[in-house]
PDB file of C-alpha atoms in Angstrom:
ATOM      1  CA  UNK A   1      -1.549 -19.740   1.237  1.00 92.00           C
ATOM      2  CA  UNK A   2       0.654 -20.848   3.875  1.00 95.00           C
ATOM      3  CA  UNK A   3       0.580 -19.392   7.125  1.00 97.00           C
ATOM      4  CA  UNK A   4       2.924 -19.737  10.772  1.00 98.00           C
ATOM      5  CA  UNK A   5       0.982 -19.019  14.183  1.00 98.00           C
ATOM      6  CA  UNK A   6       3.379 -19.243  17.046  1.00 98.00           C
ATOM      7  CA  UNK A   7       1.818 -20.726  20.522  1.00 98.00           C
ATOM      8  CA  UNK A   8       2.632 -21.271  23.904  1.00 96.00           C
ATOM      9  CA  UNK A   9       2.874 -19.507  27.672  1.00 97.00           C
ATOM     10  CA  UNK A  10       3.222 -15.798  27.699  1.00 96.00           C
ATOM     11  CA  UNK A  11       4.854 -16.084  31.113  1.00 98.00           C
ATOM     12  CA  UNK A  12       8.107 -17.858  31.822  1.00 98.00           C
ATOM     13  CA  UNK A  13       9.894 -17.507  35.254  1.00 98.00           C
ATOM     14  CA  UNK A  14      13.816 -17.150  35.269  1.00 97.00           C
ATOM     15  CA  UNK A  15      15.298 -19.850  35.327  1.00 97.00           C
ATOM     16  CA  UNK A  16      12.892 -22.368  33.716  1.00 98.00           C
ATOM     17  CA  UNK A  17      12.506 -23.396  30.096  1.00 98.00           C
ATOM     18  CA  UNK A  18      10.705 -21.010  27.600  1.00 98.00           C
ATOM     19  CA  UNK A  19       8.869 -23.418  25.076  1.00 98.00           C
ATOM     20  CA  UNK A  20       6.850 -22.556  21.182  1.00 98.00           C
ATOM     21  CA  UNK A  21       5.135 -23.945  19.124  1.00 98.00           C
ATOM     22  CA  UNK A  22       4.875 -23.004  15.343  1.00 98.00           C
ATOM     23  CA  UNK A  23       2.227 -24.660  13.428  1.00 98.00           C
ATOM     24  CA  UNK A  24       2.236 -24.671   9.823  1.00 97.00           C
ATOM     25  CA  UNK A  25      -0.756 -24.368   8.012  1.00 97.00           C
ATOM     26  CA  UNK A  26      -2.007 -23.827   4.207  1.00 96.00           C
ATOM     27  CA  UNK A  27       1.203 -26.377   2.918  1.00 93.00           C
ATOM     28  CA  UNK A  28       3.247 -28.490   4.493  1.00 92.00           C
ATOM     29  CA  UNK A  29       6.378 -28.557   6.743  1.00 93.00           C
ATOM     30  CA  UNK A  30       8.691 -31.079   4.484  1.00 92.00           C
ATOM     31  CA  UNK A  31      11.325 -29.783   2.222  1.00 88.00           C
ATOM     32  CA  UNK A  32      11.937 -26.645   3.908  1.00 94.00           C
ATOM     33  CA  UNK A  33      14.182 -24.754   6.565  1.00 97.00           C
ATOM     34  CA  UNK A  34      12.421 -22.764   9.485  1.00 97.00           C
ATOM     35  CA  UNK A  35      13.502 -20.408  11.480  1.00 98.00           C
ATOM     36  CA  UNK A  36      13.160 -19.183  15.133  1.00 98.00           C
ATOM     37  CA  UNK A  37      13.792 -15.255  15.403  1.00 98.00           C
ATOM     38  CA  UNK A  38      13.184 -12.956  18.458  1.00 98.00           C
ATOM     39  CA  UNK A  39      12.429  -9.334  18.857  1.00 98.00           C
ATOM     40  CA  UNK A  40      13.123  -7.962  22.772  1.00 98.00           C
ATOM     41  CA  UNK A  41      10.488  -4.807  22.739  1.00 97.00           C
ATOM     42  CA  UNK A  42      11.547  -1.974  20.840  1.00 96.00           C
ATOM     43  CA  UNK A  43      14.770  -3.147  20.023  1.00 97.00           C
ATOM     44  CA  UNK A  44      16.099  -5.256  16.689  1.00 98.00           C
ATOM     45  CA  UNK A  45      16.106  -8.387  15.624  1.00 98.00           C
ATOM     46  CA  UNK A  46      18.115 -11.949  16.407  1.00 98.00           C
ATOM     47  CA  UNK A  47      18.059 -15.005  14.581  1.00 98.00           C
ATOM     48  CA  UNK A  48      18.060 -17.779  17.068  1.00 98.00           C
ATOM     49  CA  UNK A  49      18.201 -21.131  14.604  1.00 98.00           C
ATOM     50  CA  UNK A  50      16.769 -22.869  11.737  1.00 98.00           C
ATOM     51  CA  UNK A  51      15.354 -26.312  11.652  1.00 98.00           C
ATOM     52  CA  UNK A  52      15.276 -28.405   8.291  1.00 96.00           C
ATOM     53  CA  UNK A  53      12.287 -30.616   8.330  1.00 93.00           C
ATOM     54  CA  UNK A  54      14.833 -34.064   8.416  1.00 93.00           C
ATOM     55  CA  UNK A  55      15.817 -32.499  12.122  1.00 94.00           C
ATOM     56  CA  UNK A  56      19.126 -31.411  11.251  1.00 96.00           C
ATOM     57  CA  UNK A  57      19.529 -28.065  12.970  1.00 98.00           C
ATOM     58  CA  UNK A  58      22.124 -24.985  12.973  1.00 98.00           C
ATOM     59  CA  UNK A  59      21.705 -22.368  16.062  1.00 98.00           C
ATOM     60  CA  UNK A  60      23.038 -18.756  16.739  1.00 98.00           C
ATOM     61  CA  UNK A  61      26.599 -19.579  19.212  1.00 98.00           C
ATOM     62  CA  UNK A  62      25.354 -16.782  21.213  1.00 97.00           C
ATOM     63  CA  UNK A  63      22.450 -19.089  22.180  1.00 97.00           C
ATOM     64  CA  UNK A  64      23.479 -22.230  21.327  1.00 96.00           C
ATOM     65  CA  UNK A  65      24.334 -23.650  24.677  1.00 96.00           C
ATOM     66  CA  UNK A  66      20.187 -23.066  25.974  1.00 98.00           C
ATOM     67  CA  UNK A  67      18.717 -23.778  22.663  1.00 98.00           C
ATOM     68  CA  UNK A  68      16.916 -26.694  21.593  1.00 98.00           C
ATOM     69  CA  UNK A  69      14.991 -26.771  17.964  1.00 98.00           C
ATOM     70  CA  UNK A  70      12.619 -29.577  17.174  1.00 98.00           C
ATOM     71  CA  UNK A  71      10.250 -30.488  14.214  1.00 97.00           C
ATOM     72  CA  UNK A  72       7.005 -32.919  14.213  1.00 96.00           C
ATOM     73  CA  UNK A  73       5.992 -33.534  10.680  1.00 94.00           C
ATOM     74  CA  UNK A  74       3.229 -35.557  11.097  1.00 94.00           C
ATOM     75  CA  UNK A  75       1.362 -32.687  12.686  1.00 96.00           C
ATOM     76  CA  UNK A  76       3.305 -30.054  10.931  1.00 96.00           C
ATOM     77  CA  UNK A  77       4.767 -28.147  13.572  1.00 97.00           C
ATOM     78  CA  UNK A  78       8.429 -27.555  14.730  1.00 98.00           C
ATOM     79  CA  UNK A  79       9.663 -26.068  18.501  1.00 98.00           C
ATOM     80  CA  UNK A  80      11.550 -23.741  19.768  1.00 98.00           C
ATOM     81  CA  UNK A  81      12.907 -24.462  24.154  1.00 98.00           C
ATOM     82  CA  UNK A  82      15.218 -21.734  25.338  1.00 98.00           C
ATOM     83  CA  UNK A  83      16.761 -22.764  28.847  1.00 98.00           C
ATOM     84  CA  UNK A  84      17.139 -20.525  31.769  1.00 98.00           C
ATOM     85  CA  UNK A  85      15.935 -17.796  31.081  1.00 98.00           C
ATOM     86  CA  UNK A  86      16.380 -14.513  32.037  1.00 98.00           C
ATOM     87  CA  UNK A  87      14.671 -10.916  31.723  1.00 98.00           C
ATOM     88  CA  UNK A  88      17.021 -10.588  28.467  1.00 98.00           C
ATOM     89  CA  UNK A  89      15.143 -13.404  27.217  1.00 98.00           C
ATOM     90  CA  UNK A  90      12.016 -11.501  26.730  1.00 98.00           C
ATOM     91  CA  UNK A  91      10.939 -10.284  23.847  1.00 98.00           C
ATOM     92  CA  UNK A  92       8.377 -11.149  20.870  1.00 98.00           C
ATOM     93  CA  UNK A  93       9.482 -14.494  19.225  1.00 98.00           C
ATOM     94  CA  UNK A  94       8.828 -15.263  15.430  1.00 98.00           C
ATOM     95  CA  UNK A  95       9.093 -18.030  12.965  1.00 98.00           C
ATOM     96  CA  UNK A  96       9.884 -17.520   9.314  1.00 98.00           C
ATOM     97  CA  UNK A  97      10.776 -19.626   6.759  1.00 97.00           C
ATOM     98  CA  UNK A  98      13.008 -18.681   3.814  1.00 97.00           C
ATOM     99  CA  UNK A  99      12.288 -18.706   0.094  1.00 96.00           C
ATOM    100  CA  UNK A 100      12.389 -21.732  -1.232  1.00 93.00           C
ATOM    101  CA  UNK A 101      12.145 -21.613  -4.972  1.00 89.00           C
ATOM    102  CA  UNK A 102      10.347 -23.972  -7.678  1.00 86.00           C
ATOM    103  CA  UNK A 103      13.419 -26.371  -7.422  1.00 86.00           C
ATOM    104  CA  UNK A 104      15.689 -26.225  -3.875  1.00 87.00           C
ATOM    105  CA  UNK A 105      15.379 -24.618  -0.601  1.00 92.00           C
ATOM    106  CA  UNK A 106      18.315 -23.185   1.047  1.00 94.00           C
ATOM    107  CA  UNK A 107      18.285 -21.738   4.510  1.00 95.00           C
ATOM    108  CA  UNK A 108      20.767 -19.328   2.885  1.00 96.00           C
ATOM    109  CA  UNK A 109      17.902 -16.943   1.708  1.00 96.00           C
ATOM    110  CA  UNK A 110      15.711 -14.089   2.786  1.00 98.00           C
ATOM    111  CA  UNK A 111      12.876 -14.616   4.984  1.00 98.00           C
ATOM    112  CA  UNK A 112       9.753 -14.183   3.149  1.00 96.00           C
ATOM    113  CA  UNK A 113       7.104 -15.563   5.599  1.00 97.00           C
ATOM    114  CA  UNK A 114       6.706 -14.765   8.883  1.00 98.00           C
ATOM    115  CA  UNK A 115       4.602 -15.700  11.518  1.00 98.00           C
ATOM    116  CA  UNK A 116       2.610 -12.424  13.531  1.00 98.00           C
ATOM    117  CA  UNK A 117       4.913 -13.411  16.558  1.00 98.00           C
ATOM    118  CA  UNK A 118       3.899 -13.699  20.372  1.00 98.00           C
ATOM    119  CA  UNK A 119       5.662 -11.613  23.375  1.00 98.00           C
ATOM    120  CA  UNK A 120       7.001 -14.199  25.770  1.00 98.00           C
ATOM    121  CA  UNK A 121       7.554 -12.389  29.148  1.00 98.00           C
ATOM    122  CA  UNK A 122      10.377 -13.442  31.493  1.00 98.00           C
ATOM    123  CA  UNK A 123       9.074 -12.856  35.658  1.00 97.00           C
ATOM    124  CA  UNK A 124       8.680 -14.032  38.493  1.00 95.00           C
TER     125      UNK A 124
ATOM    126  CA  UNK B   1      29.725 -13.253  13.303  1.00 97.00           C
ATOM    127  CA  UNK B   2      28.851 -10.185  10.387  1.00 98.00           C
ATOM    128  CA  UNK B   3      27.956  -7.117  11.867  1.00 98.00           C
ATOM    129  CA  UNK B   4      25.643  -5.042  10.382  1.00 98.00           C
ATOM    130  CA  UNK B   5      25.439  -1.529  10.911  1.00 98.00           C
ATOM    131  CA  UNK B   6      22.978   0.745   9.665  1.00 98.00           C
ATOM    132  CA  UNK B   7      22.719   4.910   9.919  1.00 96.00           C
ATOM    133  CA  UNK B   8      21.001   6.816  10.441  1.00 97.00           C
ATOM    134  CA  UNK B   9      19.110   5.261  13.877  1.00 98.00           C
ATOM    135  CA  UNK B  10      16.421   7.868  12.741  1.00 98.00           C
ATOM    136  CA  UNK B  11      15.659  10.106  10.452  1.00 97.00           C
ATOM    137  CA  UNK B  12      12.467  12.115   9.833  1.00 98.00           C
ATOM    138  CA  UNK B  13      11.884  13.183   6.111  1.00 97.00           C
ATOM    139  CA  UNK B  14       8.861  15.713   4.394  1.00 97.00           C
ATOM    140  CA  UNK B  15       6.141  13.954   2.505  1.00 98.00           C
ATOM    141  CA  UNK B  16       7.176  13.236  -0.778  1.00 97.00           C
ATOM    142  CA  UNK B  17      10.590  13.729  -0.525  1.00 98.00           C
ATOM    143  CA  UNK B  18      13.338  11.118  -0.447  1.00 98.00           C
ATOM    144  CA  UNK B  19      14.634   9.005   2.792  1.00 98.00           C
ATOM    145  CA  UNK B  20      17.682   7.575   2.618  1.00 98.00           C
ATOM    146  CA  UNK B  21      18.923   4.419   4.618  1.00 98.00           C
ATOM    147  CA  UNK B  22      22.720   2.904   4.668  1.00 98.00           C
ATOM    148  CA  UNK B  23      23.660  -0.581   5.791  1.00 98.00           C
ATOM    149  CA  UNK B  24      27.333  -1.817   5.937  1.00 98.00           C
ATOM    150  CA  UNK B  25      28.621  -5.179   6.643  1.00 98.00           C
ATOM    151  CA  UNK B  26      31.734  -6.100   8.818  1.00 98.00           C
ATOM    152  CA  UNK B  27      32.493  -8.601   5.708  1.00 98.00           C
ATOM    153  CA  UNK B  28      31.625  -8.756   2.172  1.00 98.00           C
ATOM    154  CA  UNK B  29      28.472 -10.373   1.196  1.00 98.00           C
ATOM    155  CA  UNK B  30      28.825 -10.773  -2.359  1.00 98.00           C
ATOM    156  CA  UNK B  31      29.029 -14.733  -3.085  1.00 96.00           C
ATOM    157  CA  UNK B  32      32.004 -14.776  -5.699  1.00 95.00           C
ATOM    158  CA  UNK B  33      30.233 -18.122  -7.060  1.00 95.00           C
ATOM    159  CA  UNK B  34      27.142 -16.647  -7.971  1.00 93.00           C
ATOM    160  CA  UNK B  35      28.296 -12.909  -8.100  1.00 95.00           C
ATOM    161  CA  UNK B  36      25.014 -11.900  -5.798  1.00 97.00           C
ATOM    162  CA  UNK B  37      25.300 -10.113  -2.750  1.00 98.00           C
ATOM    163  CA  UNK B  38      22.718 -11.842   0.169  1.00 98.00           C
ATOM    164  CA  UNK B  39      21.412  -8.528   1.470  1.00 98.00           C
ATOM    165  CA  UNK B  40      17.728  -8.182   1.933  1.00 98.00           C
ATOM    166  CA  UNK B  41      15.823  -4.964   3.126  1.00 98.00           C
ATOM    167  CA  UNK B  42      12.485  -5.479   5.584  1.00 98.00           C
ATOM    168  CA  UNK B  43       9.850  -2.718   6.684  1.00 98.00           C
ATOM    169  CA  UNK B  44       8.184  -3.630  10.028  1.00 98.00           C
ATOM    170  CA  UNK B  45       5.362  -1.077  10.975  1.00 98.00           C
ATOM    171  CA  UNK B  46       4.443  -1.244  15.208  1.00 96.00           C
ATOM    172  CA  UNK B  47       2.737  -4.591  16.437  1.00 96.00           C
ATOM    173  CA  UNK B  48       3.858  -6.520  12.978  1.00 98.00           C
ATOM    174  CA  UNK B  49       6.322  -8.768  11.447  1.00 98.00           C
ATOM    175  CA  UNK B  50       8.828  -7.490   9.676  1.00 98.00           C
ATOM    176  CA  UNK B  51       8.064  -7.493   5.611  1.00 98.00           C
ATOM    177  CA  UNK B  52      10.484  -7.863   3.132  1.00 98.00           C
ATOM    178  CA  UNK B  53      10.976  -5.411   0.064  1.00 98.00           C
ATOM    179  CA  UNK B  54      14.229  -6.075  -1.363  1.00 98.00           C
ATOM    180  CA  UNK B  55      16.123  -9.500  -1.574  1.00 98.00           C
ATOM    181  CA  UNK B  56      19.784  -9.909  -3.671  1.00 98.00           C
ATOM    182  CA  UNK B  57      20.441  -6.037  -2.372  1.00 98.00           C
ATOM    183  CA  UNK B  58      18.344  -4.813  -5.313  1.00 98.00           C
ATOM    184  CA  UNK B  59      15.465  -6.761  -6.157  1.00 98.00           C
ATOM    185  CA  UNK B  60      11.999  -5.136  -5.028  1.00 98.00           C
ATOM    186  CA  UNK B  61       9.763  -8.259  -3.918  1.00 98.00           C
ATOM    187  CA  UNK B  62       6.732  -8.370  -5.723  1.00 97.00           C
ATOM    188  CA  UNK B  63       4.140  -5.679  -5.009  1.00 97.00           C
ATOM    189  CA  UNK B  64       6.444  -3.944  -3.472  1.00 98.00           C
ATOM    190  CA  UNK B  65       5.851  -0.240  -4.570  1.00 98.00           C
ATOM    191  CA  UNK B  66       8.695   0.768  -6.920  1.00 97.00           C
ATOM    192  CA  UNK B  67       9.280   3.951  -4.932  1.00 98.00           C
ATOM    193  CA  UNK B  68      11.237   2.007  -2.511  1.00 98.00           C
ATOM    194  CA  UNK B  69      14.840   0.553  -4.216  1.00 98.00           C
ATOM    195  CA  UNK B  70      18.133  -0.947  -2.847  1.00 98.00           C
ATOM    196  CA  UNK B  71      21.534  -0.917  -4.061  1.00 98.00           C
ATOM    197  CA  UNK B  72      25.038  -1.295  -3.331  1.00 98.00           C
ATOM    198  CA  UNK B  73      27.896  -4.095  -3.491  1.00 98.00           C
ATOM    199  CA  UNK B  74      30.194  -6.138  -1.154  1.00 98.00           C
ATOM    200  CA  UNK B  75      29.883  -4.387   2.209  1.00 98.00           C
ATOM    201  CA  UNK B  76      27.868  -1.113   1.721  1.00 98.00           C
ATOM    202  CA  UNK B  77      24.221  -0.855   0.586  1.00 98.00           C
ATOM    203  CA  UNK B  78      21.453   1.821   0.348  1.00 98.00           C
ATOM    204  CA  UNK B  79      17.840   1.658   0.971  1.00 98.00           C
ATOM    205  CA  UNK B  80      16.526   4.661  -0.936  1.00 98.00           C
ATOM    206  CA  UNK B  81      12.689   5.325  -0.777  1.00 98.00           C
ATOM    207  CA  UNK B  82      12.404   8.244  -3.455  1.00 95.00           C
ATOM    208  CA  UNK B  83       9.086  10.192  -2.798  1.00 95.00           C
ATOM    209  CA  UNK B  84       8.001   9.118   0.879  1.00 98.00           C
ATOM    210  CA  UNK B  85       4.482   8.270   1.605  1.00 98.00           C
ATOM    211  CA  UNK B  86       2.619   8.243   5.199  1.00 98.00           C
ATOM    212  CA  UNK B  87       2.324   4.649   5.195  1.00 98.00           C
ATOM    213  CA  UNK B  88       5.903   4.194   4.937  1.00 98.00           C
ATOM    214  CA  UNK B  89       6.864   5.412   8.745  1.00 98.00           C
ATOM    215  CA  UNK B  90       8.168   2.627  10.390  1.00 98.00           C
ATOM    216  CA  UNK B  91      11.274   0.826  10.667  1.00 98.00           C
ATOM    217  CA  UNK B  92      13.512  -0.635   8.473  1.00 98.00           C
ATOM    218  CA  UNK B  93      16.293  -3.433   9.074  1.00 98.00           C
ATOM    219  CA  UNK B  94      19.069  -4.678   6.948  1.00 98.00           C
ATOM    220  CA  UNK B  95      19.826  -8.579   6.963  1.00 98.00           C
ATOM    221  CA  UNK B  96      22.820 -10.390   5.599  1.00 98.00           C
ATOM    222  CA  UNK B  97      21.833 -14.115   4.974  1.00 98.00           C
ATOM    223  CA  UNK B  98      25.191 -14.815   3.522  1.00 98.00           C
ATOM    224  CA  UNK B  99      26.540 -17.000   6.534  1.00 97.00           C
ATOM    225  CA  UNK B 100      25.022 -18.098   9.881  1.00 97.00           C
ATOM    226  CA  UNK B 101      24.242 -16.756  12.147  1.00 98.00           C
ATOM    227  CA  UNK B 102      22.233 -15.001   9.827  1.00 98.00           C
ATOM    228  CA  UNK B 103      22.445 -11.376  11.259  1.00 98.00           C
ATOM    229  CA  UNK B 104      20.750  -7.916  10.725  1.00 98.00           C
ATOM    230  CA  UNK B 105      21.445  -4.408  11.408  1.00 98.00           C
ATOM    231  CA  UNK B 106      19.871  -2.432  14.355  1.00 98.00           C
ATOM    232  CA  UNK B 107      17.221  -0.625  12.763  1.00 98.00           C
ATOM    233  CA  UNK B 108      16.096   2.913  10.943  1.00 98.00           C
ATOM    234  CA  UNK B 109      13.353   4.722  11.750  1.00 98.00           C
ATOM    235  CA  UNK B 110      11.713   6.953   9.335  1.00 98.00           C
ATOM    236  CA  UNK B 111       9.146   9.442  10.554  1.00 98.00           C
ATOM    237  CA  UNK B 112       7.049  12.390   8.658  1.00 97.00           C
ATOM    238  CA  UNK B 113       9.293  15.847   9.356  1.00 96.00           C
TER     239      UNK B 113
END
């Protein structure tokens, strides 16, 4: 089945550019939406953007002006680089992708895959 | 933006017994076109993703147990898990996906009184 593994540094120090990687594995990245969403530790949940796999992208305002969401079909993976960050930018980060069902996909769905997330620390 | 707000923040409940989880939107959800409401109702246990267990406010996902049921219209909706097992501490978190940015509510923990 398909599967999302998030990747990249662990560290970031304020002011530079946190960067992801999801990769997609088990099916393949065309014809869907994906999602970046972010966790700070032990609090709730924050959709940062979604990516369709064409490019065309829609991000949270409250982030939009650091966010940058990119997709590479040919190796199935898509990107997440959040600029200047600060300790408010830590937190675990997930990608998801909505249901898509036998016939359309809509980024206006539930999320009902998930990858297991990785804790991106921001210090110096 | 929607705002979602969901009570209790915590709430511990005896084995077996029923937990009981609200959720209310600043706006309605309820698509007029389609007459659905785009709630959806996740479980996330410590060092996991979240998992989903109800999508459309009131449809359990599939192998979801059928103790666990949502409900609810427009701008207020209920999580109600009727006879609480251990496994089902953890936290639970409302999500509109009716507009971006898609939004959700600041969590409920349930606990074993």
């Amino acid at each position: 089945q398909v599967q999302l593994q998030e990747s990249g540094p662990g560290l970031v120090k304020p002011s530079e550019t946190l960067s992801l990687t999801c990769t997609v594995s088990g099916g393949s990245i065309s014809s869907y939406y994906w999602s970046w969403i972010r966790q700070p530790p032990g609090k709730g949940l924050e959709w940062i953007g979604y990516i369709y796999y064409t490019g065309s992208t829609n991000y949270n305002p409250s982030l939009k002006s650091r966010v940058t969401i990119s997709v590479d079909a040919s190796k199935n993976q898509f990107f997440l680089k959040l600029s200047s960050v600060t300790a408010a930018d830590t937190a675990v980060y997930y990608c998801a992708r909505p249901y898509c069902s036998a016939t359309t996909c809509s980024p206006y769905n539930w999320f009902d895959l998930w990858g297991q997330g990785t804790l991106v620390t921001v210090s110096s | 933006d929607i705002v979602m707000t969901q009570s209790p923040d915590s709430l511990a409940v005896s084995l077996g017994e029923r937990a009981t989880i609200n959720c209310k939107s600043s706006q309605s959800v309820l698509y007029s076109s389609d007459n659905k409401n785009y709630l959806t109702w996740y479980q996330q246990k410590p060092g996991q993703p979240p998992k989903l267990l109800i999508y459309w406010a009131s449809t359990r996902e599939s192998g979801v147990p059928d103790r666990f049921s949502g409900s609810g219209s427009g701008t207020d909706f209920t999580l109600t898990i009727t006879s609480l097992q251990a496994e089902d501490v953890a936290v639970y978190y409302c999500q509109q996906y009716y507009g971006t940015p898609f939004t959700f509510g600041g969590g409920t923990k349930v606990e074993i009184k």
